[in-house]
CSV table of N, CA, C and O in Angstrom, one decimal:
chain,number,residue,atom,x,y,z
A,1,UNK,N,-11.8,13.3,23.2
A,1,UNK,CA,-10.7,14.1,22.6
A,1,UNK,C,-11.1,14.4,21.2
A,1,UNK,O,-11.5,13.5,20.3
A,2,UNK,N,-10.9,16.0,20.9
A,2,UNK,CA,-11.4,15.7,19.2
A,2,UNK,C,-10.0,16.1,18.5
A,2,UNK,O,-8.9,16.4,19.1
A,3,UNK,N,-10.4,16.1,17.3
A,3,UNK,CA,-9.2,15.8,16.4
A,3,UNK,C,-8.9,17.2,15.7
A,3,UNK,O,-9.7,18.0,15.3
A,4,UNK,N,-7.4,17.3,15.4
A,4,UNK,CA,-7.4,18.8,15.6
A,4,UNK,C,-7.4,19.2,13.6
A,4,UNK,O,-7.0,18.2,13.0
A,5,UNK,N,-7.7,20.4,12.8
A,5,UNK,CA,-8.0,20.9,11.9
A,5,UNK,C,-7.0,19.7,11.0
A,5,UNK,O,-5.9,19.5,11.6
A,6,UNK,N,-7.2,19.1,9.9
A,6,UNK,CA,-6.2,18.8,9.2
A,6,UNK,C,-5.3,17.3,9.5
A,6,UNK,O,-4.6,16.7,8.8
A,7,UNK,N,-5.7,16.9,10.7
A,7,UNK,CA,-5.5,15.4,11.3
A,7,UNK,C,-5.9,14.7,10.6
A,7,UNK,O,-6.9,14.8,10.1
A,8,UNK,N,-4.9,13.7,10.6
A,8,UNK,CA,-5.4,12.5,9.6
A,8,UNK,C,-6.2,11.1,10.7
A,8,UNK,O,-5.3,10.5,11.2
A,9,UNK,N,-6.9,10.7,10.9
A,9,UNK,CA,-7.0,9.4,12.0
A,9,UNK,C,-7.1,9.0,10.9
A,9,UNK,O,-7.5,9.4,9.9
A,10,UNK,N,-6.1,7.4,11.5
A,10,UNK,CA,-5.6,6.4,10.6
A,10,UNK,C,-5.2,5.2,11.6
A,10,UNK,O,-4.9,5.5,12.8
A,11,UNK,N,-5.2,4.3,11.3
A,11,UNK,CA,-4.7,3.1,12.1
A,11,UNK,C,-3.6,2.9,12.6
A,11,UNK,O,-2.7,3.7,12.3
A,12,UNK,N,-3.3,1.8,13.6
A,12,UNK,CA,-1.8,2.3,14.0
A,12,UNK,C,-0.8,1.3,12.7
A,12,UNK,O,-1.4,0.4,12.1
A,13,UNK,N,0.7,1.6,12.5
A,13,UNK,CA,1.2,1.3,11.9
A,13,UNK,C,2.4,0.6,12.5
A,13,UNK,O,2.7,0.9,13.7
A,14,UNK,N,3.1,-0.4,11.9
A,14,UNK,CA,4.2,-1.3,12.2
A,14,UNK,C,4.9,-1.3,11.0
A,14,UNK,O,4.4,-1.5,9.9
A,15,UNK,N,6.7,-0.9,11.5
A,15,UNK,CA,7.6,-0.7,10.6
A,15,UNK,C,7.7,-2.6,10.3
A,15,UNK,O,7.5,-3.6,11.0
A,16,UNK,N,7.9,-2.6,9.0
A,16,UNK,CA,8.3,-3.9,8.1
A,16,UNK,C,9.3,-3.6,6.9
A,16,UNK,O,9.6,-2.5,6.6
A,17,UNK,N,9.9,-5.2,6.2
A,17,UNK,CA,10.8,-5.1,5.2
A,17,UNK,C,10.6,-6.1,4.4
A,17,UNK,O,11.4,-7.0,4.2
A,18,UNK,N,9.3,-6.0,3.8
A,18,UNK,CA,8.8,-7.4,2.6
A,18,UNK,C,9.3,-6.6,1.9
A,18,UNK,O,9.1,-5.4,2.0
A,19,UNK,N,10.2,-7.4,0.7
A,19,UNK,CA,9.6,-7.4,-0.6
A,19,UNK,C,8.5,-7.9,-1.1
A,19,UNK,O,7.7,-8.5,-0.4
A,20,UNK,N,8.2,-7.5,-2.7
A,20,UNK,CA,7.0,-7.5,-3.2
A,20,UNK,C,6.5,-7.1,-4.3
A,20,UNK,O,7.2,-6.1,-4.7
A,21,UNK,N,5.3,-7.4,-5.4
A,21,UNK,CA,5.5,-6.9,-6.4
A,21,UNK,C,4.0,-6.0,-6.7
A,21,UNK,O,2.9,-6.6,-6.8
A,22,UNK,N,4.0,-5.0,-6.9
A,22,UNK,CA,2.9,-4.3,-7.4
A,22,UNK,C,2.3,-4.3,-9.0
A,22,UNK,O,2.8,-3.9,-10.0
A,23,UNK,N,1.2,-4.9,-8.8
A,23,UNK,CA,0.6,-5.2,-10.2
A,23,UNK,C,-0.5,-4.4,-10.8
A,23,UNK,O,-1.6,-4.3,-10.4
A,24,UNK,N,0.2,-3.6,-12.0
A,24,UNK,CA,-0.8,-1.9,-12.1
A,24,UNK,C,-2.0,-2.8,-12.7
A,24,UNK,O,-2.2,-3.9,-13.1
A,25,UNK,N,-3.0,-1.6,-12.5
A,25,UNK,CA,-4.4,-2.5,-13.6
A,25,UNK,C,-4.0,-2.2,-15.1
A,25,UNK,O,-4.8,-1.5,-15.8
A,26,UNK,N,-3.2,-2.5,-15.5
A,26,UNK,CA,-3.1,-2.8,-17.3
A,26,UNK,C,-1.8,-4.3,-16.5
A,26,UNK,O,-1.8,-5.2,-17.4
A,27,UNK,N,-1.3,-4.6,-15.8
A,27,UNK,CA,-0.6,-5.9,-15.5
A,27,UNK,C,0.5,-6.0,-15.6
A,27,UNK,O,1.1,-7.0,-15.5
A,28,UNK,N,1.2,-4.4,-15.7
A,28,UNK,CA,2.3,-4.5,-15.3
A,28,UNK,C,3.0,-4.6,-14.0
A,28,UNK,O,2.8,-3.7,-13.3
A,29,UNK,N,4.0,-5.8,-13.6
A,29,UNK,CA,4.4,-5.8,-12.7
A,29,UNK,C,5.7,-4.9,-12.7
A,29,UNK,O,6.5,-4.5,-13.6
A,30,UNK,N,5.7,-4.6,-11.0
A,30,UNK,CA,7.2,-3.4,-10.2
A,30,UNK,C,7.4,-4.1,-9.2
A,30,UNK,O,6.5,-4.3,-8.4
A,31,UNK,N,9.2,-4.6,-9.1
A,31,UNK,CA,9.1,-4.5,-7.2
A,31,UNK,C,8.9,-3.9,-6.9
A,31,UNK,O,8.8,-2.9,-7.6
A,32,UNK,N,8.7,-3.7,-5.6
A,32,UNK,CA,8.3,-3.2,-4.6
A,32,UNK,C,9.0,-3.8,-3.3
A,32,UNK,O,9.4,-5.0,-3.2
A,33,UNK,N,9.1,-2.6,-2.0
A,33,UNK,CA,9.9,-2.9,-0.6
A,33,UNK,C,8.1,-2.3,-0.1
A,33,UNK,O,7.5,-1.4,-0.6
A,34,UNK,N,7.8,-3.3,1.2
A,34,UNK,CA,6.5,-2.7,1.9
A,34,UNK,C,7.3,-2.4,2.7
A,34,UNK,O,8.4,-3.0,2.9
A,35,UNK,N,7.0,-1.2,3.5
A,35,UNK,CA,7.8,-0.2,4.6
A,35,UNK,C,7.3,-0.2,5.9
A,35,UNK,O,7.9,-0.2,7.0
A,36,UNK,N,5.9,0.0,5.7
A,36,UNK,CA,5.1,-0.3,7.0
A,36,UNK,C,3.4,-0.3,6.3
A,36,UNK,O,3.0,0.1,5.3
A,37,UNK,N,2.9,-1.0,7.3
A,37,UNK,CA,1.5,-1.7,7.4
A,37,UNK,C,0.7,-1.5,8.5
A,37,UNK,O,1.0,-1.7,9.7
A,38,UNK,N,-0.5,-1.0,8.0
A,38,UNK,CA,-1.7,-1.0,8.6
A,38,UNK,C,-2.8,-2.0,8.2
A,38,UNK,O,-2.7,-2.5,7.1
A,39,UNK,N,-4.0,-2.4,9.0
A,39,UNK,CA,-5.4,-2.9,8.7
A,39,UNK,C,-5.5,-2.1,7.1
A,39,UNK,O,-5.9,-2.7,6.1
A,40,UNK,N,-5.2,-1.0,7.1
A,40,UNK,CA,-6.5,-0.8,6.5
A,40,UNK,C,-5.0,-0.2,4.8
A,40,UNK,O,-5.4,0.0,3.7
A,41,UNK,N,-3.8,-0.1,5.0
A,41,UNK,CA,-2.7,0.1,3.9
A,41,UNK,C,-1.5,-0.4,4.2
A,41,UNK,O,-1.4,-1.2,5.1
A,42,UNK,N,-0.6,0.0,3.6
A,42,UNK,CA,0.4,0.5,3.6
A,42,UNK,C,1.4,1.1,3.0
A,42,UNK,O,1.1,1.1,1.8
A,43,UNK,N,2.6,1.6,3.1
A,43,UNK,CA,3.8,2.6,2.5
A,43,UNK,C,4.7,1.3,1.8
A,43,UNK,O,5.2,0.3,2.0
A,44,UNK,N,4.5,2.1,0.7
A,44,UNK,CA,5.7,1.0,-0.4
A,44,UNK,C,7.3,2.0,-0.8
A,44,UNK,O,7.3,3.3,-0.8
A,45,UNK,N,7.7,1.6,-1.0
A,45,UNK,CA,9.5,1.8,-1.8
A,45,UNK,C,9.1,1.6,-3.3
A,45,UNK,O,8.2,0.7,-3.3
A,46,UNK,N,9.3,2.0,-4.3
A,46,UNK,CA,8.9,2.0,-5.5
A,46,UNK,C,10.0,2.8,-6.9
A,46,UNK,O,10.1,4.0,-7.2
A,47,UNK,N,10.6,1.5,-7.6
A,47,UNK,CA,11.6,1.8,-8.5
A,47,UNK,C,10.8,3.0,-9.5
A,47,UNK,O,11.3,3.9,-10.1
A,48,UNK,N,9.5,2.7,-9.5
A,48,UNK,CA,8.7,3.8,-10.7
A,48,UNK,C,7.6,4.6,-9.6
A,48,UNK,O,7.7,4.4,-8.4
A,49,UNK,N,6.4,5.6,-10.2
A,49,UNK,CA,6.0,5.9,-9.6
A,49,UNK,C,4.5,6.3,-9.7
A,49,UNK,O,4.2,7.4,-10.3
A,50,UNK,N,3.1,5.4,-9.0
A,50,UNK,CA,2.5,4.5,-9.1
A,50,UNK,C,1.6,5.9,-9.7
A,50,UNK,O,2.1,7.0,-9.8
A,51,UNK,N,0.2,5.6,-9.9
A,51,UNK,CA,-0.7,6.5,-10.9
A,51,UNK,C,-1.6,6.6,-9.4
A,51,UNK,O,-2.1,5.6,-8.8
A,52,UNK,N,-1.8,8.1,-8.8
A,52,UNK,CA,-2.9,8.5,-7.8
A,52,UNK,C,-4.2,7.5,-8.3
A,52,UNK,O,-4.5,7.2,-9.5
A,53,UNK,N,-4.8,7.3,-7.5
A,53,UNK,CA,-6.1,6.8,-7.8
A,53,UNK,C,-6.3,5.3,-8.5
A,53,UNK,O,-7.4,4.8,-8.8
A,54,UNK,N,-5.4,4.9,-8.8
A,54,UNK,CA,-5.0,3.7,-9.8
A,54,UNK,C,-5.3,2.3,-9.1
A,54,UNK,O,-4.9,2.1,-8.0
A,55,UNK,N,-6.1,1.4,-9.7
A,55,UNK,CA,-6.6,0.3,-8.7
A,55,UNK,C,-5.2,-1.1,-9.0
A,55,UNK,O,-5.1,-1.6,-10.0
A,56,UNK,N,-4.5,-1.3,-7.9
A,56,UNK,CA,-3.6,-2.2,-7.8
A,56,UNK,C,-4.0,-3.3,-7.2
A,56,UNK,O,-5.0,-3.4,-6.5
A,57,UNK,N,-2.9,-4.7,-7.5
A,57,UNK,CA,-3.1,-5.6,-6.6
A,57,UNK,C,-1.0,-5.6,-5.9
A,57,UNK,O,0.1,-5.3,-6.5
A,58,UNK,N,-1.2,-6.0,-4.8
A,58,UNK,CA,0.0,-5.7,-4.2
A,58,UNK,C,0.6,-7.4,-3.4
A,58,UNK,O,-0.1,-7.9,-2.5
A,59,UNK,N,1.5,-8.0,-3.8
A,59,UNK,CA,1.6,-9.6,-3.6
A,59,UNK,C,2.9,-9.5,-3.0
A,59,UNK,O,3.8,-8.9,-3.5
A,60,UNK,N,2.9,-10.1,-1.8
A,60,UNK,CA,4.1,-10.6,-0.8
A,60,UNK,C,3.9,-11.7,-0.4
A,60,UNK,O,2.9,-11.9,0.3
A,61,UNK,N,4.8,-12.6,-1.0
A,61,UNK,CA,5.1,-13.7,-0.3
A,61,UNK,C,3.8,-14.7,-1.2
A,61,UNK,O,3.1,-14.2,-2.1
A,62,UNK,N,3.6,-15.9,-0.8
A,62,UNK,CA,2.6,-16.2,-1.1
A,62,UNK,C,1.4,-16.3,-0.8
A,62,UNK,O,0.7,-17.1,-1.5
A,63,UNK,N,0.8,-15.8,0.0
A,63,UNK,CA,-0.7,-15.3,0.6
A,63,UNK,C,-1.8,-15.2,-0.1
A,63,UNK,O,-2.9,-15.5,0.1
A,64,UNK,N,-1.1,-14.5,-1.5
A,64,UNK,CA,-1.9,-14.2,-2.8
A,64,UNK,C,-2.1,-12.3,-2.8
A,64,UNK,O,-1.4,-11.5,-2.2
A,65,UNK,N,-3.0,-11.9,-3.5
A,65,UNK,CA,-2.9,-10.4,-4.2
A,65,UNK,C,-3.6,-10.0,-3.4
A,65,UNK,O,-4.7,-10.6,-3.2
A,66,UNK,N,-3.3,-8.6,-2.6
A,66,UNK,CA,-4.1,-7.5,-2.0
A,66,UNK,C,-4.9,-6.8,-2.9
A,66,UNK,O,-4.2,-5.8,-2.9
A,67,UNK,N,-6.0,-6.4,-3.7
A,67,UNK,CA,-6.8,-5.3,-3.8
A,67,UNK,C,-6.3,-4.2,-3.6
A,67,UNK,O,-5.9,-4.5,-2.5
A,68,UNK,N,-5.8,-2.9,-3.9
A,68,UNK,CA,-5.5,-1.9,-3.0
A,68,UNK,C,-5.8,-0.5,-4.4
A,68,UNK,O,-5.8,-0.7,-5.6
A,69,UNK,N,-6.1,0.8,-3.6
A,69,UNK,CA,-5.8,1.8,-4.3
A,69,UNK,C,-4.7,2.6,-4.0
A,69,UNK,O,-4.3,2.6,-2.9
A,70,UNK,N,-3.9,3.6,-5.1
A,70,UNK,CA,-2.7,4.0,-4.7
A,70,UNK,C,-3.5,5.8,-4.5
A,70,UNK,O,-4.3,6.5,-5.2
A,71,UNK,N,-2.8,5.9,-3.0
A,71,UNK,CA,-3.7,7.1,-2.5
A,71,UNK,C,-2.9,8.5,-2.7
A,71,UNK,O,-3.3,9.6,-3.0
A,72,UNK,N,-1.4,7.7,-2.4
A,72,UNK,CA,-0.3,8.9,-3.1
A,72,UNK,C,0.9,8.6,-3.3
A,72,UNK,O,1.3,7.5,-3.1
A,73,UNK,N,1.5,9.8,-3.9
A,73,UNK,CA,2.6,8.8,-4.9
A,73,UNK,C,3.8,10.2,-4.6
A,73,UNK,O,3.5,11.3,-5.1
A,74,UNK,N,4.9,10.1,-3.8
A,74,UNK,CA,5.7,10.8,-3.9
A,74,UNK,C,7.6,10.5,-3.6
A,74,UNK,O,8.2,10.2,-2.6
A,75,UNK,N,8.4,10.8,-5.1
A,75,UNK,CA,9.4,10.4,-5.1
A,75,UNK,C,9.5,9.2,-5.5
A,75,UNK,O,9.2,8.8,-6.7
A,76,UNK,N,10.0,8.1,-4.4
A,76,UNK,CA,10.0,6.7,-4.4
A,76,UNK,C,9.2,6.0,-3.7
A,76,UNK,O,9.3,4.8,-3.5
A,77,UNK,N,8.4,6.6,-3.2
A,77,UNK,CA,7.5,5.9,-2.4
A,77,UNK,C,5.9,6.0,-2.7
A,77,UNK,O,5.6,7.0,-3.3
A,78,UNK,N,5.0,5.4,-2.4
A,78,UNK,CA,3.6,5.2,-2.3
A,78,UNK,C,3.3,5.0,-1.1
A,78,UNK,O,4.0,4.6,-0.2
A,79,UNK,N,1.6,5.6,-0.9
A,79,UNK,CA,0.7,5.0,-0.3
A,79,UNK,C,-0.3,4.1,-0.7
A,79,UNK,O,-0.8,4.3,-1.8
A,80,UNK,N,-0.6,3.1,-0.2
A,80,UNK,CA,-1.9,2.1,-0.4
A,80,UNK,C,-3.0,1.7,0.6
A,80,UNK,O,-2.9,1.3,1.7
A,81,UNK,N,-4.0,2.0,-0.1
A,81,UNK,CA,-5.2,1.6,0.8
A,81,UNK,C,-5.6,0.2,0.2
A,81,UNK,O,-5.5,-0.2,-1.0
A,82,UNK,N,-6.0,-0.6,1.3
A,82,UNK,CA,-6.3,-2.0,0.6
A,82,UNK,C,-7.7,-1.8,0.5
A,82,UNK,O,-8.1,-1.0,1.3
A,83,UNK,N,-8.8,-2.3,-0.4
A,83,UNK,CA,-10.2,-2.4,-0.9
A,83,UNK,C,-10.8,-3.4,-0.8
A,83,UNK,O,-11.9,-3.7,-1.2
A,84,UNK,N,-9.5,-4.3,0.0
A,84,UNK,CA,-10.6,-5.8,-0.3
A,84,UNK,C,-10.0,-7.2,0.8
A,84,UNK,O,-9.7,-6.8,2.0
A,85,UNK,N,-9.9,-8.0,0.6
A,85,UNK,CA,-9.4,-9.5,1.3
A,85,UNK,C,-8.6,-9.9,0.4
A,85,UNK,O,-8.8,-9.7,-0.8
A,86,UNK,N,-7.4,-10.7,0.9
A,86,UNK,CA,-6.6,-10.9,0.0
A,86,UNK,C,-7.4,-12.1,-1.1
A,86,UNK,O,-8.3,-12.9,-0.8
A,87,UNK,N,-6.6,-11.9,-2.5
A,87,UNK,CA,-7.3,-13.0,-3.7
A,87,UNK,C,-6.3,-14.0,-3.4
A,87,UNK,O,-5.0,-13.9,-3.2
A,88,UNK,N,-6.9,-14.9,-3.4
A,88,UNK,CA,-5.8,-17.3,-3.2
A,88,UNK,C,-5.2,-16.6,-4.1
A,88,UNK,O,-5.6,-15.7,-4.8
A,89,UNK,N,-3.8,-17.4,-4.1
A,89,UNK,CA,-3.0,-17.2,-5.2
A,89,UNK,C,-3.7,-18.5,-6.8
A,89,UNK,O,-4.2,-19.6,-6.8
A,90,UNK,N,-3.4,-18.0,-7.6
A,90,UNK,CA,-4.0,-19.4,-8.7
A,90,UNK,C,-3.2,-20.3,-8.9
A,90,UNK,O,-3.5,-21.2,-9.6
């Protein structure tokens, strides 16, 4: 099957309702609601509105910090690609 002009292939996704806090690279922290999740991102809720291309770390729960880039930014919401394995929390 090929993929038609402008298709995005992407992983499959699962609706969720973490909260969460997004930490810009200068260290400022935002909640954040994660909306849904993939291997490889996921869709955030976002009181502000994150910088395209901007390298974040993204923390739910205690697991420790996602890696991620913010891939788009519209309204209240984000996309995120994760870049890495999650960091131990310190």
């Amino acid at each position: 099957m090929r993929r038609k002009v402008g298709e995005v292939k992407r992983a499959k996704r699962i609706e969720v309702n973490h909260e969460g806090v997004l930490v810009a690279s200068d260290g400022v922290e935002s909640p954040v609601t994660v909306i849904d999740l993939s291997a490889e991102g996921c869709r955030l809720k976002t009181d502000g509105t994150p910088m395209i291309g901007e390298d974040v770390r993204l923390r739910v729960g205690r697991s420790g910090d996602y890696p991620a880039q913010v891939r788009w930014a519209l309204g209240d919401e984000a996309g995120l690609r994760f870049t890495g394995p999650a960091e131990p929390p310190a």
